[in-house]
GROMACS .gro file of C-alpha atoms in nm:
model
  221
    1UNK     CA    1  -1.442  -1.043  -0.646
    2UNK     CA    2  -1.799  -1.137  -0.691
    3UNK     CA    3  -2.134  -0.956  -0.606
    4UNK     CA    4  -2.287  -1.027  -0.301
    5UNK     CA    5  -2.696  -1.001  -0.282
    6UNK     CA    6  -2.809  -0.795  -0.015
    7UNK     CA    7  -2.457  -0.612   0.045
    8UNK     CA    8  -2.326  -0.271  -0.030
    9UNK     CA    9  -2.052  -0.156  -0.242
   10UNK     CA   10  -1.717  -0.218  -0.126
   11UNK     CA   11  -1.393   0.064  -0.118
   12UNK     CA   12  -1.058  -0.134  -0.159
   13UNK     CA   13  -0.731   0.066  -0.102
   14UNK     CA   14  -0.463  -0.138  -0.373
   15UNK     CA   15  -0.056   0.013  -0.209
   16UNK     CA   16   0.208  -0.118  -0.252
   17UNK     CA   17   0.554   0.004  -0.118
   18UNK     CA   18   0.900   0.000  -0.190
   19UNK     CA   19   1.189  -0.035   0.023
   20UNK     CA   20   1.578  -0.073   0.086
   21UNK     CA   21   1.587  -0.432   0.112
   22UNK     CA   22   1.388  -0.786   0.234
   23UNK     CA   23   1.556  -0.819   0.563
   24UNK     CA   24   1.276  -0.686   0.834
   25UNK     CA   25   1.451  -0.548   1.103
   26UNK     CA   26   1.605  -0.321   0.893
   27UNK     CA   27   1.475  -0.263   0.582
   28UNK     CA   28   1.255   0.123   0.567
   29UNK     CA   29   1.021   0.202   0.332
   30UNK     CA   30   1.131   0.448   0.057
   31UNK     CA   31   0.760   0.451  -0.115
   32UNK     CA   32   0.416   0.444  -0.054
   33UNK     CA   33   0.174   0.495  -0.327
   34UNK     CA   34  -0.210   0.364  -0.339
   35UNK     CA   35  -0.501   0.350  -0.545
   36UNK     CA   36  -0.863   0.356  -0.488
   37UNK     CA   37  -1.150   0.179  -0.638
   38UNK     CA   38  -1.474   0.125  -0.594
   39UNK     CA   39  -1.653  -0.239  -0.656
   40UNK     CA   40  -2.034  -0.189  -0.676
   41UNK     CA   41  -2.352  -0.395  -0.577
   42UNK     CA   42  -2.367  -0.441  -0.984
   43UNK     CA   43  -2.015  -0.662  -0.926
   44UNK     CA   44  -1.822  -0.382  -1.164
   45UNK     CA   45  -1.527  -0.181  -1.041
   46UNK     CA   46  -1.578   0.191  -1.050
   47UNK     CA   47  -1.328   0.503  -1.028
   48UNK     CA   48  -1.401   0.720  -0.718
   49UNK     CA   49  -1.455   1.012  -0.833
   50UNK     CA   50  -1.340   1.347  -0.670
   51UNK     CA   51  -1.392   1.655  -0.659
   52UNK     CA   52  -1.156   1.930  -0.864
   53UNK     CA   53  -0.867   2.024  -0.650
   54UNK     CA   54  -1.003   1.760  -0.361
   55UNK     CA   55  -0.813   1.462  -0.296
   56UNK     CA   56  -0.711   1.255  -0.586
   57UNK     CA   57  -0.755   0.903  -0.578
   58UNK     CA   58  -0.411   0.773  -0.600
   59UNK     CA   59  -0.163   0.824  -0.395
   60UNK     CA   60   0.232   0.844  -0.358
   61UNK     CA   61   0.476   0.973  -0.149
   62UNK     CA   62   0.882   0.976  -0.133
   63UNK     CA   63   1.046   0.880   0.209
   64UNK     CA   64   1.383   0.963   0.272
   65UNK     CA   65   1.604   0.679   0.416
   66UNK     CA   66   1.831   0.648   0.711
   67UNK     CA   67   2.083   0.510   0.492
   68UNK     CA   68   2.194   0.505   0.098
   69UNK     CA   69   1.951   0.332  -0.103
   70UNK     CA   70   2.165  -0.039  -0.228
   71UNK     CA   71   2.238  -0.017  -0.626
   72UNK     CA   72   2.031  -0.301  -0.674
   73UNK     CA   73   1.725  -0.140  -0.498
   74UNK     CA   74   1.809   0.164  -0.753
   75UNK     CA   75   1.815  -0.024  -1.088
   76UNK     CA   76   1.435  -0.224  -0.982
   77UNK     CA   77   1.255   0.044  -0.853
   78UNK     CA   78   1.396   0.335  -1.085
   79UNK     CA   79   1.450   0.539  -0.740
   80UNK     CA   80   1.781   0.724  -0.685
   81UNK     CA   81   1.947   0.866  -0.351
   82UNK     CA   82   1.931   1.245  -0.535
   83UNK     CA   83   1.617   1.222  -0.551
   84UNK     CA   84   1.536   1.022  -0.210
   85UNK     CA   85   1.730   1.324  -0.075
   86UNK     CA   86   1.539   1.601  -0.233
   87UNK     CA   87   1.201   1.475  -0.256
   88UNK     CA   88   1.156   1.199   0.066
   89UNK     CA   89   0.967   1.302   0.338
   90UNK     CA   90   1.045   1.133   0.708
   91UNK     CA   91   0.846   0.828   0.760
   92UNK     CA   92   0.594   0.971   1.034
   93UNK     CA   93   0.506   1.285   0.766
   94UNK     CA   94   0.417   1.068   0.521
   95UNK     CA   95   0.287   0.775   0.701
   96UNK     CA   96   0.066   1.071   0.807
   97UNK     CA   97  -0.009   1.228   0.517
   98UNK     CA   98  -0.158   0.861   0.413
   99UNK     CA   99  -0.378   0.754   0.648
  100UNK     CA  100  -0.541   1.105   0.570
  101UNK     CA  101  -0.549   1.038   0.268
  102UNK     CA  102  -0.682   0.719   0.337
  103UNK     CA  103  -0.980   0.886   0.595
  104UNK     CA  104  -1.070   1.123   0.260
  105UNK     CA  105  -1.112   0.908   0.004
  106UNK     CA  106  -1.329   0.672   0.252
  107UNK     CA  107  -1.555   0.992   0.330
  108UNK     CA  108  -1.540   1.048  -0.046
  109UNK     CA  109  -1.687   0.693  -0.121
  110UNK     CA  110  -1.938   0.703   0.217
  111UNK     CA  111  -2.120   0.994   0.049
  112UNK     CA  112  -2.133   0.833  -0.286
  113UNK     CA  113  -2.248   0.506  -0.132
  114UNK     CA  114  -2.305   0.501   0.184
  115UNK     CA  115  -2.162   0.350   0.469
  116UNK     CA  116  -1.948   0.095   0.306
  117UNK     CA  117  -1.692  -0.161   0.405
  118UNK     CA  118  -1.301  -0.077   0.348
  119UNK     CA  119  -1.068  -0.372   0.251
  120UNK     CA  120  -0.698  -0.271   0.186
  121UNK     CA  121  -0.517  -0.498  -0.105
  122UNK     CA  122  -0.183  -0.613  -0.204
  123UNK     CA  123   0.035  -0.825  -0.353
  124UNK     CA  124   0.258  -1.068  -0.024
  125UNK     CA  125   0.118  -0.800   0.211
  126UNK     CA  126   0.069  -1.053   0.461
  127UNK     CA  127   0.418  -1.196   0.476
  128UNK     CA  128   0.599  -0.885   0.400
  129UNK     CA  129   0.446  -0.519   0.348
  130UNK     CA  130   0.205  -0.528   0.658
  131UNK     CA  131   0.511  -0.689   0.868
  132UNK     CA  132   0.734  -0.443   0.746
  133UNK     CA  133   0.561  -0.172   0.827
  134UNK     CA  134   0.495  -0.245   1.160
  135UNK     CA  135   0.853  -0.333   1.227
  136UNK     CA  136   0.942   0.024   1.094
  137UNK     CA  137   0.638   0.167   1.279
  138UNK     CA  138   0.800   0.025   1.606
  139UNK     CA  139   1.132   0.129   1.505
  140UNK     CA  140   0.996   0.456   1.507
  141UNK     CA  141   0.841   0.504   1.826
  142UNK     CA  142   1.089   0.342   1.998
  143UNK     CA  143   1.325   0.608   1.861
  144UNK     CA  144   1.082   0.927   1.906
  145UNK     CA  145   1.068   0.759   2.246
  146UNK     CA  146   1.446   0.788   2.316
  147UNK     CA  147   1.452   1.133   2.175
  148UNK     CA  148   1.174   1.336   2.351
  149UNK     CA  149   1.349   1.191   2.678
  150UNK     CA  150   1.083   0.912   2.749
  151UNK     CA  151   0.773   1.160   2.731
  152UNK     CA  152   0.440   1.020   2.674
  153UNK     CA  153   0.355   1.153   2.316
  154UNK     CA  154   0.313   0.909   2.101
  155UNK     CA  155   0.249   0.857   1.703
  156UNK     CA  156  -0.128   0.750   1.622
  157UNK     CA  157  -0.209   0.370   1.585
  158UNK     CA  158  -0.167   0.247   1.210
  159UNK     CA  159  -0.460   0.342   1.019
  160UNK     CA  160  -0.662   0.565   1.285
  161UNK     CA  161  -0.934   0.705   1.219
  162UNK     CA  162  -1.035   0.486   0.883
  163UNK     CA  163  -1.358   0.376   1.060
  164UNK     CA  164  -1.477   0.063   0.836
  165UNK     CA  165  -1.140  -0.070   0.766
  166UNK     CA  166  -1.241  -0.434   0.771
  167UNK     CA  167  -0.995  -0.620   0.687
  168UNK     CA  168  -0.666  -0.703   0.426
  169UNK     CA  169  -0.669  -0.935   0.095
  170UNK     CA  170  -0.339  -1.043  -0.041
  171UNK     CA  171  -0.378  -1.152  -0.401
  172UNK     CA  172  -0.038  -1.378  -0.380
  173UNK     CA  173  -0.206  -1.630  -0.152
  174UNK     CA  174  -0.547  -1.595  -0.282
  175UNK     CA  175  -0.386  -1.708  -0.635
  176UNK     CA  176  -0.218  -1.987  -0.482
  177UNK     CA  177  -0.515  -2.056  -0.298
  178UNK     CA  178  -0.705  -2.074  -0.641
  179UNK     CA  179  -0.400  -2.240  -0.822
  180UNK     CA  180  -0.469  -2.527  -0.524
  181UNK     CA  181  -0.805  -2.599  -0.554
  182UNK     CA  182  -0.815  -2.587  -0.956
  183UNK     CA  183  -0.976  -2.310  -1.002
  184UNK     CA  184  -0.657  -2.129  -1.181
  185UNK     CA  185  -0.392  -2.205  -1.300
  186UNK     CA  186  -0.171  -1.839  -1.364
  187UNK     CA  187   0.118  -1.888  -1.695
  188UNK     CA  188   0.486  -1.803  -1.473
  189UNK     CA  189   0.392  -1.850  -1.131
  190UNK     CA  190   0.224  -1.602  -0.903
  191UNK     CA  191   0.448  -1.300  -0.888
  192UNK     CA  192   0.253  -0.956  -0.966
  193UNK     CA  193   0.410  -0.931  -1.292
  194UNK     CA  194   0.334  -1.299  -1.422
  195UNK     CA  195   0.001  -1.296  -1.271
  196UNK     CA  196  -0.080  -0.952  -1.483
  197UNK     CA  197   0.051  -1.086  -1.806
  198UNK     CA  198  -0.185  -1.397  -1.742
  199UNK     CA  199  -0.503  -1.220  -1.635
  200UNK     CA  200  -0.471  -0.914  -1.815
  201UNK     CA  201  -0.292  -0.995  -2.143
  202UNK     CA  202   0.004  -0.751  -2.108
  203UNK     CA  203   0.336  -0.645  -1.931
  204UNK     CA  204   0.273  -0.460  -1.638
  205UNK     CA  205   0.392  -0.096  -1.701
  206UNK     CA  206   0.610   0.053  -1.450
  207UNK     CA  207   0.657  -0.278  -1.258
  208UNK     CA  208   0.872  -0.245  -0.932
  209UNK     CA  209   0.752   0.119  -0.879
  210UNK     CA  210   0.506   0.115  -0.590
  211UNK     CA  211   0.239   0.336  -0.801
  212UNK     CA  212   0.284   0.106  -1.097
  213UNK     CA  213   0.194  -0.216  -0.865
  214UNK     CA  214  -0.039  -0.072  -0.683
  215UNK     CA  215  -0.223  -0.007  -1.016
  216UNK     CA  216  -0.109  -0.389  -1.135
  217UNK     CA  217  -0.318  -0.542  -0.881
  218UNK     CA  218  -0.613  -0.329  -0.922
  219UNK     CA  219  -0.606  -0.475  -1.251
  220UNK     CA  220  -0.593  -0.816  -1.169
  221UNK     CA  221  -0.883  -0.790  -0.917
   0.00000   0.00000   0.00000
């Protein structure tokens, strides 16, 4: 990202999540874990910066599957069924418990700035996390639906309440993007983990934990 004359600082939200599979219509989402960062009118990222015992400015939470998590999915991500079991949340607590956090840390960075823009950021978010969280999302109501008998309760809208949410980057097509028009050309393709090693210099620690990418692309932006 560059500075832009004339234009505030900007919030971005880097998540990533993990999950039980690829296949959309049935693949749920066994992490969520996020990051925030602040990029100022001086074009330098900052830390937000909270207040003792506030909110922090990462996030994570465990969700608790309707089904065993696949062996594969256990040896990438590091994430076991024991601990899926004892530690996951259902999706609607913790979906909750992140668009508040979500709502804090953008009050957080309004009073240290401003009113200023919120951009969430991620690595194939467009072609897979956003999708597959709506599918899930959908799942989800569909299936409260069907259990309080058809009542008209319903979950909040995705995101509610994060008032200058203004829009969603994903840094796989804006590298291939780049990669097109010769502006950059990444060493191994333009998965997180090759793009890191190119930009940054280093392995990515903690790659295929949603935490450990979230904090990968922060550090490629």
């Amino acid at each position: 990202m560059s500075a832009r004359s004339g234009h505030g600082a900007v919030l971005c939200i880097f998540f990533d999540f993990e999950t039980t599979g690829l296949h959309l219509p049935f693949t749920e989402i066994v992490e969520i874990a996020a990051v925030a960062r602040i990029f100022g009118t001086d074009g330098l990222w900052h830390d937000l910066h909270v207040a003792a015992g506030s909110e922090s400015a990462t996030f994570r939470r465990l969700i608790k599957p309707s089904k065993k998590l696949p062996k594969k999915i256990q040896r990438l991500t590091g994430l076991c069924n024991e601990l899926l079991e004892r530690e996951g949340l259902d999706f609607r607590t913790a979906l909750g418990a992140w668009t508040a956090w979500l709502r804090q840390v953008e009050h957080r960075a309004a009073c240290a700035q401003g009113t200023i823009e919120v951009w969430m950021v991620g690595h194939n978010i467009l072609a897979y996390d956003l999708p597959l969280l709506a599918a899930q999302d959908g799942r989800e109501r569909r299936r409260d639906q069907w259990r309080d008998g058809g009542n008209v309760w319903q979950a909040p809208p995705l995101f509610e309440g994060v008032e200058q949410l203004t829009g969603f980057v994903d840094t796989l097509r804006l590298s291939r993007q780049l990669a097109a028009s010769g502006c950059f050309q990444p060493q191994g393709g333009h998965g997180l983990v090759a793009l890191h090693s190119s930009i940054v210099g280093r392995p990515l620690a903690s790659a295929h934990t949603a935490l450990g990418d979230s904090l990968g692309v922060a550090e490629i932006c």
